[in-house]
PDB file of N, CA and C in Angstrom:
ATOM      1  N   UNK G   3     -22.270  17.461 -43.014  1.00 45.00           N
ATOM      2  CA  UNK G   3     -21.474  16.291 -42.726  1.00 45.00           C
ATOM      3  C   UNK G   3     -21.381  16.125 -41.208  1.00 45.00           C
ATOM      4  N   UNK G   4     -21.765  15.033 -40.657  1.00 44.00           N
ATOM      5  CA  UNK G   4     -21.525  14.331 -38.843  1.00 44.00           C
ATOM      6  C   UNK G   4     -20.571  13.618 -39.199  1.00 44.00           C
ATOM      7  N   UNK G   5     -19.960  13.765 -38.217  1.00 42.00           N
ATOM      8  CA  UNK G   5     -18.569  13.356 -37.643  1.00 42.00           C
ATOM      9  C   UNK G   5     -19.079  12.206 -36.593  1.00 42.00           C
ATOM     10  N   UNK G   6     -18.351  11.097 -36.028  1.00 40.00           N
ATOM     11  CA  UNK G   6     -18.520  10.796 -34.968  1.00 40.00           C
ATOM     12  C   UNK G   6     -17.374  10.284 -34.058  1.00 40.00           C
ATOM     13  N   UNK G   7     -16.605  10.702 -33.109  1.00 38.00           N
ATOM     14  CA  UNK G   7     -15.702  10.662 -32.476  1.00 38.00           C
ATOM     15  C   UNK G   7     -16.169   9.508 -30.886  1.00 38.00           C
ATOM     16  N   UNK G   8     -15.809   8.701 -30.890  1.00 39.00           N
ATOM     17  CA  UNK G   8     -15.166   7.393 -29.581  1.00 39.00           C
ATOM     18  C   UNK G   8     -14.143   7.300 -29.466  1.00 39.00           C
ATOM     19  N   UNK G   9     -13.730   7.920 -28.126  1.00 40.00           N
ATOM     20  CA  UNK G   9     -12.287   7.944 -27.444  1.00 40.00           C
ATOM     21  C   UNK G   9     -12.038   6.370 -27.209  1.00 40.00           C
ATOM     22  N   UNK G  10     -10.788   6.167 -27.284  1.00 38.00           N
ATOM     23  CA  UNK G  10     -10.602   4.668 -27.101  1.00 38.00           C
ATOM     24  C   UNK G  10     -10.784   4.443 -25.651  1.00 38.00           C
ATOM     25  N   UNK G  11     -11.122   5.122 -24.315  1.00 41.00           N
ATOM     26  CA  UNK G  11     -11.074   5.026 -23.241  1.00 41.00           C
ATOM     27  C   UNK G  11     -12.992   4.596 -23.475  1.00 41.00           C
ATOM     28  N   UNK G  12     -13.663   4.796 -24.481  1.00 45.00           N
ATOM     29  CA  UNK G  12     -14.641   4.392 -24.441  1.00 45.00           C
ATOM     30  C   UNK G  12     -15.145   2.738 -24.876  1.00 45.00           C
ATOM     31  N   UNK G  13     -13.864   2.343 -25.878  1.00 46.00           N
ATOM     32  CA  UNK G  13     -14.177   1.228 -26.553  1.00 46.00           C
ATOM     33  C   UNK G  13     -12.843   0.086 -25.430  1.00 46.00           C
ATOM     34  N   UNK G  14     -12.509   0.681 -24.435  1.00 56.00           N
ATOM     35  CA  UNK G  14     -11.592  -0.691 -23.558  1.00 56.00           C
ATOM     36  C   UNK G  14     -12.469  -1.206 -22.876  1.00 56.00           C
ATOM     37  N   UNK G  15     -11.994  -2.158 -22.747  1.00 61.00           N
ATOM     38  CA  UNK G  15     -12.626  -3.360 -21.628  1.00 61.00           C
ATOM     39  C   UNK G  15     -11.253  -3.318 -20.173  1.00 61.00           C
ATOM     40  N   UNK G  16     -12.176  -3.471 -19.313  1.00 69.00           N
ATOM     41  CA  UNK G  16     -11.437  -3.221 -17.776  1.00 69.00           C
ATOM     42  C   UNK G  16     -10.035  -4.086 -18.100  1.00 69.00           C
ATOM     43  N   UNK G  17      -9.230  -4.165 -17.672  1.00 69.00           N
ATOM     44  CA  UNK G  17      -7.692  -5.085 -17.884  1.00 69.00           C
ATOM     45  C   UNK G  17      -7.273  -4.942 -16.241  1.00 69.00           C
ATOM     46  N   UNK G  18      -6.834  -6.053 -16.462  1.00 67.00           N
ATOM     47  CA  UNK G  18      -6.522  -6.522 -14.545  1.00 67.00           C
ATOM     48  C   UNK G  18      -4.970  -5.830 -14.851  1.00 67.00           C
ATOM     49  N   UNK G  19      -4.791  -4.870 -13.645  1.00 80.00           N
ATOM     50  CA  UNK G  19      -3.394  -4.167 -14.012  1.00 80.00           C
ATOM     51  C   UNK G  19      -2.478  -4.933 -12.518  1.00 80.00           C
ATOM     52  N   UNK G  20      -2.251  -5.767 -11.724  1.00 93.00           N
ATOM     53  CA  UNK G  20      -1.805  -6.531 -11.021  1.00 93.00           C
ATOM     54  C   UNK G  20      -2.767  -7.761  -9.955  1.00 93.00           C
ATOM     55  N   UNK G  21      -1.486  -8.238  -9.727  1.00 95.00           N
ATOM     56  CA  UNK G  21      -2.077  -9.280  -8.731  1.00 95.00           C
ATOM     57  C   UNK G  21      -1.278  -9.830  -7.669  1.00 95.00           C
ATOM     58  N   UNK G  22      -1.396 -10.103  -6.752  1.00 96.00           N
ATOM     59  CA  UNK G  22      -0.830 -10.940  -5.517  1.00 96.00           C
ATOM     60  C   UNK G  22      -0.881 -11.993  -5.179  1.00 96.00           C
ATOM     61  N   UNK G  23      -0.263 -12.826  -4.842  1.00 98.00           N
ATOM     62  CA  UNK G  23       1.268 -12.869  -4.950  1.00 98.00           C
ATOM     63  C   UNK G  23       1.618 -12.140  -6.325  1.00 98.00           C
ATOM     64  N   UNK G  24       2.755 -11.883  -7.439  1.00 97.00           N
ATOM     65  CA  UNK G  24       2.916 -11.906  -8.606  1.00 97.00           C
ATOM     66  C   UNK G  24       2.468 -13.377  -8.817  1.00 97.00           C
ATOM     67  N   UNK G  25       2.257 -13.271 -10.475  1.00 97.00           N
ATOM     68  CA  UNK G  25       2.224 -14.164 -11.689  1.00 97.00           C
ATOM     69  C   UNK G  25       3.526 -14.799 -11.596  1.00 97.00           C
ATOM     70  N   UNK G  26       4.336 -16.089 -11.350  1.00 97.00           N
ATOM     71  CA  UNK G  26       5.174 -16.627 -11.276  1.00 97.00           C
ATOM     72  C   UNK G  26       6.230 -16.404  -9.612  1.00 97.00           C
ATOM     73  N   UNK G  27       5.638 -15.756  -8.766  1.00 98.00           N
ATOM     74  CA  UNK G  27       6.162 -15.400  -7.707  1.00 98.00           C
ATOM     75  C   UNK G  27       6.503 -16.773  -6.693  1.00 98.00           C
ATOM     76  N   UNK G  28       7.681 -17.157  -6.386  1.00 98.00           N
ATOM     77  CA  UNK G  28       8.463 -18.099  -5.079  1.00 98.00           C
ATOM     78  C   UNK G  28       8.200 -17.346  -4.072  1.00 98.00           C
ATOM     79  N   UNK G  29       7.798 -18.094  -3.259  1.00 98.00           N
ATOM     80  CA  UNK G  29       7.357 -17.714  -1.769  1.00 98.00           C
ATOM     81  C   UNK G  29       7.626 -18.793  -0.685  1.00 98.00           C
ATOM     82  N   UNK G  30       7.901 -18.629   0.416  1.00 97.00           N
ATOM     83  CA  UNK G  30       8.764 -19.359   1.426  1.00 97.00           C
ATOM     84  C   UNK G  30       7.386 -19.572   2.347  1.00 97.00           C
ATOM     85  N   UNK G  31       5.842 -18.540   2.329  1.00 96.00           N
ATOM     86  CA  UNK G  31       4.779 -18.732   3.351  1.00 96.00           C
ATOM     87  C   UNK G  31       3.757 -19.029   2.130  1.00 96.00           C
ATOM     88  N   UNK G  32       2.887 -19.579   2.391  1.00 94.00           N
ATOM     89  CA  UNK G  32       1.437 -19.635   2.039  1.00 94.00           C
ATOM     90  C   UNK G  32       0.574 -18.128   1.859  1.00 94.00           C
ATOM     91  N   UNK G  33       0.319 -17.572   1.143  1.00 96.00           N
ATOM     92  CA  UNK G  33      -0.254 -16.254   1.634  1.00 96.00           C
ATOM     93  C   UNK G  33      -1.810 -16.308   2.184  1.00 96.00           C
ATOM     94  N   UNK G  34      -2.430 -15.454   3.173  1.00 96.00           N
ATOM     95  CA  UNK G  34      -3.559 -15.592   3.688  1.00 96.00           C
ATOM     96  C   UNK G  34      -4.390 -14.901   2.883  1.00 96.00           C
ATOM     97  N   UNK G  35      -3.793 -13.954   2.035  1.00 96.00           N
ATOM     98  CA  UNK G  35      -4.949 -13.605   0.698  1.00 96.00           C
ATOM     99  C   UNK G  35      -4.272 -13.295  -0.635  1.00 96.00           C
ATOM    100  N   UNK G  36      -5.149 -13.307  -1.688  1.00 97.00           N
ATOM    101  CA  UNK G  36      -4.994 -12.811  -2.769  1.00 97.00           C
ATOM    102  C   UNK G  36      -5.381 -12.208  -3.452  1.00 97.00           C
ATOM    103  N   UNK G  37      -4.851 -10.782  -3.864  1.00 96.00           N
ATOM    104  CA  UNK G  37      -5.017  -9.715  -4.278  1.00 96.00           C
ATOM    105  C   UNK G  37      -5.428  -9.663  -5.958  1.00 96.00           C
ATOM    106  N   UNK G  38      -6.403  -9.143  -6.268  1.00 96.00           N
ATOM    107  CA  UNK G  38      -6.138  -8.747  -8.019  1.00 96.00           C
ATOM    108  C   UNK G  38      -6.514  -7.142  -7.896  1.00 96.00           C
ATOM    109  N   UNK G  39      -6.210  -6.045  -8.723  1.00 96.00           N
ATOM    110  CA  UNK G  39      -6.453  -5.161  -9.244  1.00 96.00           C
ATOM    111  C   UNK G  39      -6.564  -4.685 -10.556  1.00 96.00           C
ATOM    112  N   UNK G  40      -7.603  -4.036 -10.892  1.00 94.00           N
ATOM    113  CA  UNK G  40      -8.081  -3.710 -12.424  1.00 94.00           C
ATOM    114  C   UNK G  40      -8.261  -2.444 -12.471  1.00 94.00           C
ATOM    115  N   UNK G  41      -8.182  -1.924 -13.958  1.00 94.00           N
ATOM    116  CA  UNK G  41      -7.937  -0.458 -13.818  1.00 94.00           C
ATOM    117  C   UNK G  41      -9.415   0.342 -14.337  1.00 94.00           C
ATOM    118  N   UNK G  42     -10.389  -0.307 -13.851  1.00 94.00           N
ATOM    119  CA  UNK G  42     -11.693  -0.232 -14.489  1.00 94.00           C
ATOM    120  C   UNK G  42     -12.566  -1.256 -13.662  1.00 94.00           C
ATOM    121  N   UNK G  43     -13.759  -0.744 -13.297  1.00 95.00           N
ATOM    122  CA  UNK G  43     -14.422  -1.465 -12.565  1.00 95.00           C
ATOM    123  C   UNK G  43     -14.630  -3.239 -12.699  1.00 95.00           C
ATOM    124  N   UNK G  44     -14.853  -3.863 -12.125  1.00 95.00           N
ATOM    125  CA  UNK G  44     -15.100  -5.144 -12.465  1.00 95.00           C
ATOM    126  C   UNK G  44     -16.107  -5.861 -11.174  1.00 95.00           C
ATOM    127  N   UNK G  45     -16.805  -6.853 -11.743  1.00 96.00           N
ATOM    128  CA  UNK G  45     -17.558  -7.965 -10.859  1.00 96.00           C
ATOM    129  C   UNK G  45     -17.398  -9.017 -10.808  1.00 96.00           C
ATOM    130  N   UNK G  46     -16.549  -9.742 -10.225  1.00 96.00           N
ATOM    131  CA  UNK G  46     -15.469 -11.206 -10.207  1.00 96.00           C
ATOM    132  C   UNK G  46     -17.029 -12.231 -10.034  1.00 96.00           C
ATOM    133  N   UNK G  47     -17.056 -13.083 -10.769  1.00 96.00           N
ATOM    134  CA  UNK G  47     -18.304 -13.683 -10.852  1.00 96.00           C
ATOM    135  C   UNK G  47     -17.656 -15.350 -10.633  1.00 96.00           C
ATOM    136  N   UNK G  48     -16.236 -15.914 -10.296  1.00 97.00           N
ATOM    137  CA  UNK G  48     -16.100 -17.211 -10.171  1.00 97.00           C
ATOM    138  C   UNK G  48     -14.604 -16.593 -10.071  1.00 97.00           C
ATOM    139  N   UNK G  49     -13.705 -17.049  -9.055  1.00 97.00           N
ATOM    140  CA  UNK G  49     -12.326 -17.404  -8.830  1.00 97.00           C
ATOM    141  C   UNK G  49     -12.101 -18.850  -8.076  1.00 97.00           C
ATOM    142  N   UNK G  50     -11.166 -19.650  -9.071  1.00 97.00           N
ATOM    143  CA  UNK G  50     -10.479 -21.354  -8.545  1.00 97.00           C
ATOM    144  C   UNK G  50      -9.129 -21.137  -8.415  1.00 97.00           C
ATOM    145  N   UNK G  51      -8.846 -21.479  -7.015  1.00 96.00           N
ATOM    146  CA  UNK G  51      -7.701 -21.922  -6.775  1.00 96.00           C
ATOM    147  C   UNK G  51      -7.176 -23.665  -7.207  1.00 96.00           C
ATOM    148  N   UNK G  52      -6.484 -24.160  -7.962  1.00 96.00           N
ATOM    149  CA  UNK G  52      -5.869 -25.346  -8.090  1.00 96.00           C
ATOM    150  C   UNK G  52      -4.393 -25.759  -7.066  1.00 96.00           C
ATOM    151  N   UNK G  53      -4.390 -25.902  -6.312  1.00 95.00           N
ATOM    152  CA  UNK G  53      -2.861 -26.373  -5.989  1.00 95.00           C
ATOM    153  C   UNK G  53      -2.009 -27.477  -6.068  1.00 95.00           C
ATOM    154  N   UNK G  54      -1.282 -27.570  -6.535  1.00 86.00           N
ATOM    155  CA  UNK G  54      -0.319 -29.015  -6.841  1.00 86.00           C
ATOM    156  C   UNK G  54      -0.850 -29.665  -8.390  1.00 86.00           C
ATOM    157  N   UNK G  55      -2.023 -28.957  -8.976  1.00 72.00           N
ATOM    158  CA  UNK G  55      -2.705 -29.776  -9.884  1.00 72.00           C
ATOM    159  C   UNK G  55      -3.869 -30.870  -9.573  1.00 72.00           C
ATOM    160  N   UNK G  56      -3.677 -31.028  -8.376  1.00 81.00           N
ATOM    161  CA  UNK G  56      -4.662 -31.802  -7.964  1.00 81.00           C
ATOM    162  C   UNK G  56      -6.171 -31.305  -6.939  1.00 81.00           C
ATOM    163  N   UNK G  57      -6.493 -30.436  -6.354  1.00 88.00           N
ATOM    164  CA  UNK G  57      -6.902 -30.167  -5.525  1.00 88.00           C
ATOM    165  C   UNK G  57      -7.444 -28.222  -6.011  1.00 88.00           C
ATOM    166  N   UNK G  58      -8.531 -28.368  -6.269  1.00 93.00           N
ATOM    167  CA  UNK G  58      -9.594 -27.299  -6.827  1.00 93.00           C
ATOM    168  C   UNK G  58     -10.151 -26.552  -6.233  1.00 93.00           C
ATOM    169  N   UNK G  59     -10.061 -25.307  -5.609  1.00 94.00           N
ATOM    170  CA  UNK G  59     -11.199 -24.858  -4.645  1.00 94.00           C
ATOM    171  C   UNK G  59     -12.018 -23.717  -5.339  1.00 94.00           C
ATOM    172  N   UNK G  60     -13.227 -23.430  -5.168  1.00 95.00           N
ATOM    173  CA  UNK G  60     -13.728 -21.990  -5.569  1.00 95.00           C
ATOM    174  C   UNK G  60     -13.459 -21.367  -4.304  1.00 95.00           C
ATOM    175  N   UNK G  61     -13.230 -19.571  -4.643  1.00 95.00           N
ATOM    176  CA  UNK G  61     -12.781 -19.370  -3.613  1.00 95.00           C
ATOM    177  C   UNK G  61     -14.287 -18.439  -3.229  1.00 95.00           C
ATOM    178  N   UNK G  62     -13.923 -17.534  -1.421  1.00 93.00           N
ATOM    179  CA  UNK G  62     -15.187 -17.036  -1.562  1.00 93.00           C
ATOM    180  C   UNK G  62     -14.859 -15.794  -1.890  1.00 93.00           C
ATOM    181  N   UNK G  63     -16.016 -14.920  -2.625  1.00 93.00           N
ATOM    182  CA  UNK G  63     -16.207 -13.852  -3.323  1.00 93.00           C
ATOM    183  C   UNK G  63     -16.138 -12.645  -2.105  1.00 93.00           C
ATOM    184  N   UNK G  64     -17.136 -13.396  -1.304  1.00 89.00           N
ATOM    185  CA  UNK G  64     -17.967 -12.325  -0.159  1.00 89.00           C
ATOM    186  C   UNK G  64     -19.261 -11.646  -0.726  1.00 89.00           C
ATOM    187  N   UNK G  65     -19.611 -10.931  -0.158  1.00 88.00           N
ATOM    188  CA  UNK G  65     -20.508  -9.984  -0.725  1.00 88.00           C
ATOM    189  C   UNK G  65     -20.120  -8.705  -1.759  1.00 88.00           C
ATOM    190  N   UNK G  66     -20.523  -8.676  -2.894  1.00 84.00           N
ATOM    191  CA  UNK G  66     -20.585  -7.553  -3.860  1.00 84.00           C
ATOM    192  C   UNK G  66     -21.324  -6.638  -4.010  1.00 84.00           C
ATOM    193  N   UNK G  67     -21.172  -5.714  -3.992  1.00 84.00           N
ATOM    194  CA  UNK G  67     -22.096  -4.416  -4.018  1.00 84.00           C
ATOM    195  C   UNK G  67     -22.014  -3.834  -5.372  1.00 84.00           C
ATOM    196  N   UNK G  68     -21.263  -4.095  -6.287  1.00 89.00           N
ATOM    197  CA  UNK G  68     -21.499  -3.339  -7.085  1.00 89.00           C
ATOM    198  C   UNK G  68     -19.871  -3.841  -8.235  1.00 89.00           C
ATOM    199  N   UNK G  69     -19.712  -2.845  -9.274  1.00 95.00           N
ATOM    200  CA  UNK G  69     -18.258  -3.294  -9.653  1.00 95.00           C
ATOM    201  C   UNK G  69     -17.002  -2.373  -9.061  1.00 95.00           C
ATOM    202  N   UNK G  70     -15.694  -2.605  -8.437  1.00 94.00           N
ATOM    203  CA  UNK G  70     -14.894  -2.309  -7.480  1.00 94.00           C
ATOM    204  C   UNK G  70     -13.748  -2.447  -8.927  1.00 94.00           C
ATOM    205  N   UNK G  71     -12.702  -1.838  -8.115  1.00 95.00           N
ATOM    206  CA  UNK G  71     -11.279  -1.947  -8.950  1.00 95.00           C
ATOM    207  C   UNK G  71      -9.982  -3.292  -8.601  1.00 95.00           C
ATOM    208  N   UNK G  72     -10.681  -2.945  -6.727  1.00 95.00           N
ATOM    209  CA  UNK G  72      -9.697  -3.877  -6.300  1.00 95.00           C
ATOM    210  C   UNK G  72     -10.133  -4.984  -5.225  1.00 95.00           C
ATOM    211  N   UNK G  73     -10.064  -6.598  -5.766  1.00 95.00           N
ATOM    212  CA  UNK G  73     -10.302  -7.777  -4.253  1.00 95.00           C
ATOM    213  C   UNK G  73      -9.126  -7.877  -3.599  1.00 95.00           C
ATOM    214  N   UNK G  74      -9.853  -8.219  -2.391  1.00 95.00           N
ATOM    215  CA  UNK G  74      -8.706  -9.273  -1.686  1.00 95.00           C
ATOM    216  C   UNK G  74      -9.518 -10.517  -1.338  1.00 95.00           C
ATOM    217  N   UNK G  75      -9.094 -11.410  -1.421  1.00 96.00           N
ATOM    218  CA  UNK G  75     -10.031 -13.106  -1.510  1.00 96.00           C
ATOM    219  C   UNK G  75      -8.967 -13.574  -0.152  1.00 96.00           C
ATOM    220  N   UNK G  76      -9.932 -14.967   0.502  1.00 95.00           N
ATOM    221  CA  UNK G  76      -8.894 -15.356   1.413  1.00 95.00           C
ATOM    222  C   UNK G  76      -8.712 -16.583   0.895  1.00 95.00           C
ATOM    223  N   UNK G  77      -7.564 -17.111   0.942  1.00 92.00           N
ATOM    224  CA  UNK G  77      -6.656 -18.319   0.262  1.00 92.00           C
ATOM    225  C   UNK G  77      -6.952 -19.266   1.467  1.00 92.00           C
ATOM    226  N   UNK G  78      -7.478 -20.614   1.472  1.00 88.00           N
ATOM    227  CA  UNK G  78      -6.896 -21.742   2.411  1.00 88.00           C
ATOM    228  C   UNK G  78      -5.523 -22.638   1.989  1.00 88.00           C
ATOM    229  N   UNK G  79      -3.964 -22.154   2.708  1.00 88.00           N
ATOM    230  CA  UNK G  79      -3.045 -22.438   2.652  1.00 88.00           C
ATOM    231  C   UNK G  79      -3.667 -24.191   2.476  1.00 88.00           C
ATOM    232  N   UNK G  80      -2.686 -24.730   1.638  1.00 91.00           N
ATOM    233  CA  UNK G  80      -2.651 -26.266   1.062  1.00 91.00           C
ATOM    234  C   UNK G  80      -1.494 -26.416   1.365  1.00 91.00           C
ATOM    235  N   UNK G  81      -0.425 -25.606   1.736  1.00 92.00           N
ATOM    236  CA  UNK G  81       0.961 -26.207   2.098  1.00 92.00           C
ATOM    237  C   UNK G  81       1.718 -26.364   0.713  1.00 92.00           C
ATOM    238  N   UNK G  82       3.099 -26.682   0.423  1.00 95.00           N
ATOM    239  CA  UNK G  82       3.840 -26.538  -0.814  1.00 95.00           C
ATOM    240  C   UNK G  82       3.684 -27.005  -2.290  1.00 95.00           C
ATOM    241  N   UNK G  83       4.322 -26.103  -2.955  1.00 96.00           N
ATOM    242  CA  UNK G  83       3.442 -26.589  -4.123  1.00 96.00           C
ATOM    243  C   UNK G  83       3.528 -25.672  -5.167  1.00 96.00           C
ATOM    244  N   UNK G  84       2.667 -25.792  -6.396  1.00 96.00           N
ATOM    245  CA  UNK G  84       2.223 -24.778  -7.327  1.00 96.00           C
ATOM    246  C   UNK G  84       0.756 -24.231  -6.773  1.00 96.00           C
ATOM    247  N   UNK G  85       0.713 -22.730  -6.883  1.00 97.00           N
ATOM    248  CA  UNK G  85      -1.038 -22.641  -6.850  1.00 97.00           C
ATOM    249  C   UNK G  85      -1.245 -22.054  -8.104  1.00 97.00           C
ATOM    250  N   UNK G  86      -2.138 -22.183  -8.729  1.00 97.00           N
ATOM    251  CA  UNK G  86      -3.029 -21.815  -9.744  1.00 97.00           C
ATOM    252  C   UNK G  86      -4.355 -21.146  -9.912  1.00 97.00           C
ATOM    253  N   UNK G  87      -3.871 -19.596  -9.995  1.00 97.00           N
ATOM    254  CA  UNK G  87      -5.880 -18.723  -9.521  1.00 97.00           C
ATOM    255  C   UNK G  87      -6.482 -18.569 -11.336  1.00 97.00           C
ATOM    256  N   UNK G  88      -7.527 -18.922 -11.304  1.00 97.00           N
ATOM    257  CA  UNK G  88      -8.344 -18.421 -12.398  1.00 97.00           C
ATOM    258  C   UNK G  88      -9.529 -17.647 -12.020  1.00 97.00           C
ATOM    259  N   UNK G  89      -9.449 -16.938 -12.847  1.00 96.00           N
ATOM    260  CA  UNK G  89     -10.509 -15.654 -12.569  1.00 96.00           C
ATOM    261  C   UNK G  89     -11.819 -15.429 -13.596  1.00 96.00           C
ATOM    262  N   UNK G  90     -12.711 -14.980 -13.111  1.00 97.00           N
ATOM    263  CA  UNK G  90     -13.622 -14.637 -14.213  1.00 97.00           C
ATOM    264  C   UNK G  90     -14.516 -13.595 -13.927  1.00 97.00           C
ATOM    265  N   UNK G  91     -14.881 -12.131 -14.646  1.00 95.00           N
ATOM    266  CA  UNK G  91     -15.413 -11.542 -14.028  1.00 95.00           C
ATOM    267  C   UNK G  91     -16.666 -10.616 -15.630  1.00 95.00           C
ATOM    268  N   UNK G  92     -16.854  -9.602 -14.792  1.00 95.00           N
ATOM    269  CA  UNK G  92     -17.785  -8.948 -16.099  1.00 95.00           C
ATOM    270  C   UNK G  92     -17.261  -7.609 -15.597  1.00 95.00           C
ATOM    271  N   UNK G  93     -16.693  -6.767 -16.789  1.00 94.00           N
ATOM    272  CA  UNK G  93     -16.451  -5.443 -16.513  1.00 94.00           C
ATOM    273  C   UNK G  93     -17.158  -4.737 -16.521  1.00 94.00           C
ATOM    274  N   UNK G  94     -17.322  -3.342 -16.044  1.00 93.00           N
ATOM    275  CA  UNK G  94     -17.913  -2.656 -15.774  1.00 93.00           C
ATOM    276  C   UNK G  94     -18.884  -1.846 -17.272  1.00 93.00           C
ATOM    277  N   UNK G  95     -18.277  -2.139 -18.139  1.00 92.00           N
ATOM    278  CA  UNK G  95     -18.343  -2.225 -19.656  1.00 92.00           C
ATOM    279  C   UNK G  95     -19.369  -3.532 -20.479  1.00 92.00           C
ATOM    280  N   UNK G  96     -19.690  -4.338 -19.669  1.00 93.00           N
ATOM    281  CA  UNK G  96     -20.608  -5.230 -19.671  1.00 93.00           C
ATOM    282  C   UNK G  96     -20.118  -6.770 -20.610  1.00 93.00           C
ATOM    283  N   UNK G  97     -18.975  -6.572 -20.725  1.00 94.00           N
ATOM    284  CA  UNK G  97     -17.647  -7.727 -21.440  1.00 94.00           C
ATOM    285  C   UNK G  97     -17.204  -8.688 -20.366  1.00 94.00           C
ATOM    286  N   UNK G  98     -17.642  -9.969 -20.794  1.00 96.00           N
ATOM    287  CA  UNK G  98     -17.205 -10.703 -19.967  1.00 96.00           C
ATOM    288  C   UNK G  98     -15.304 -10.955 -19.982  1.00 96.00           C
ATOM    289  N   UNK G  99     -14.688 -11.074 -18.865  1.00 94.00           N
ATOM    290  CA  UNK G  99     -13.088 -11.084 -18.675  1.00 94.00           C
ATOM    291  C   UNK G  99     -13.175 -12.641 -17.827  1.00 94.00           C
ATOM    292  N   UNK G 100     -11.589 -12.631 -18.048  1.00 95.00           N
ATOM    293  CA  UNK G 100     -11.477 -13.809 -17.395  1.00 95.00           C
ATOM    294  C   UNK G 100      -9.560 -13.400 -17.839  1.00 95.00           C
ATOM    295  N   UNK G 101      -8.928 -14.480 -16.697  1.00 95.00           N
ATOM    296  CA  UNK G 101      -7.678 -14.207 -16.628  1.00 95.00           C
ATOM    297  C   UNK G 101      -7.126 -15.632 -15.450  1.00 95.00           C
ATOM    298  N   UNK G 102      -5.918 -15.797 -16.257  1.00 96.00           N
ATOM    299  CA  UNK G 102      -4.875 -16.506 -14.748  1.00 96.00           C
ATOM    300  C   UNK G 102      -4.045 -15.982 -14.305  1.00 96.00           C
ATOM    301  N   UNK G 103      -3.467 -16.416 -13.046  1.00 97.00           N
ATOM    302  CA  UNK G 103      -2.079 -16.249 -12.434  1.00 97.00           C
ATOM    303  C   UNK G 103      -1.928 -17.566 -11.719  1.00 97.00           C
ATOM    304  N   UNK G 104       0.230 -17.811 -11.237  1.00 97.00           N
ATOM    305  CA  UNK G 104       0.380 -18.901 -10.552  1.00 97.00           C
ATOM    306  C   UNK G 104       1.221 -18.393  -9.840  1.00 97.00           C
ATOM    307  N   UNK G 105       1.690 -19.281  -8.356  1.00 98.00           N
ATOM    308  CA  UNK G 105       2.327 -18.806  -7.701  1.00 98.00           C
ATOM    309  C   UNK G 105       3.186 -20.625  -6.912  1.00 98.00           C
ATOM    310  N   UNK G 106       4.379 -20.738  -7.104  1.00 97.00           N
ATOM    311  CA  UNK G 106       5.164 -21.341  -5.413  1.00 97.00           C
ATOM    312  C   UNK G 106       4.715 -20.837  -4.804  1.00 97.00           C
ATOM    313  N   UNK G 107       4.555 -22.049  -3.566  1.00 97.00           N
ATOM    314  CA  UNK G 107       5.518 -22.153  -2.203  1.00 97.00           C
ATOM    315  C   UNK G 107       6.282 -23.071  -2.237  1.00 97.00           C
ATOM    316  N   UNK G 108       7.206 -23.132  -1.365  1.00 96.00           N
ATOM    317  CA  UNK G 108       8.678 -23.744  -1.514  1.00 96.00           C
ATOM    318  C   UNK G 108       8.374 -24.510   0.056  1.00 96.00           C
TER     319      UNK G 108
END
C-alpha cells in the first residue's frame, strides 16, 4: 500500500499578507509609494491606480528579476479623493492572483 502525503504549504497559492497605505486608510498627504507584501513569492504583472473614479493610471512595475515577497511602486499624487489600486500578479506557484485595495486623502 502507497500512501501519498501534500503538506498544505504545498497546495497554497501566495496571499498578499499587507499593503500600504491600509485597505480603507484616511490620510491627510498623498503617499509617494505603495507598498504590497505577500507571504510567498509573487510577479506583479499589471497594477491601476483609479482616483476619484475618474482618472486610471497603470502604474510602473520597474524592472523584475524574478518573483519577490515585497513592492514598493511610486504613486503620482492626484490630490484629494478616493484612490483605488488593483493588482494582478502570478505566484510563485504558477496561479494567477489578483487583488484590491483603497485609500483617502482628505
Amino acid at each position: 500500500m502507497v500512501s501519498t502525503f501534500i503538506g498544505s504549504t504545498a497546495l497554497a497559492h501566495s496571499e498578499k499578507e499587507s499593503m500600504t497605505p491600509a485597505n480603507g486608510a484616511v490620510l491627510e498627504v498623498v503617499p509617494e509609494m505603495i507598498g504590497l507584501r505577500f507571504n510567498d513569492g509573487m510577479r506583479l504583472t499589471k497594477v491601476e491606480m483609479t482616483h476619484a473614479e475618474t482618472h486610471t493610471e497603470v502604474l510602473d512595475l520597474g524592472a523584475q528579476s524574478g518573483f519577490v515577497k515585497e513592492f514598493s511602486l511610486p504613486l503620482t499624487p492626484m490630490g484629494p479623493g478616493m484612490y483605488h489600486i488593483e493588482w494582478r500578479g502570478l505566484g510563485v506557484d504558477g496561479h494567477p492572483m489578483n487583488g484590491v485595495f483603497s485609500f483617502e486623502v482628505k
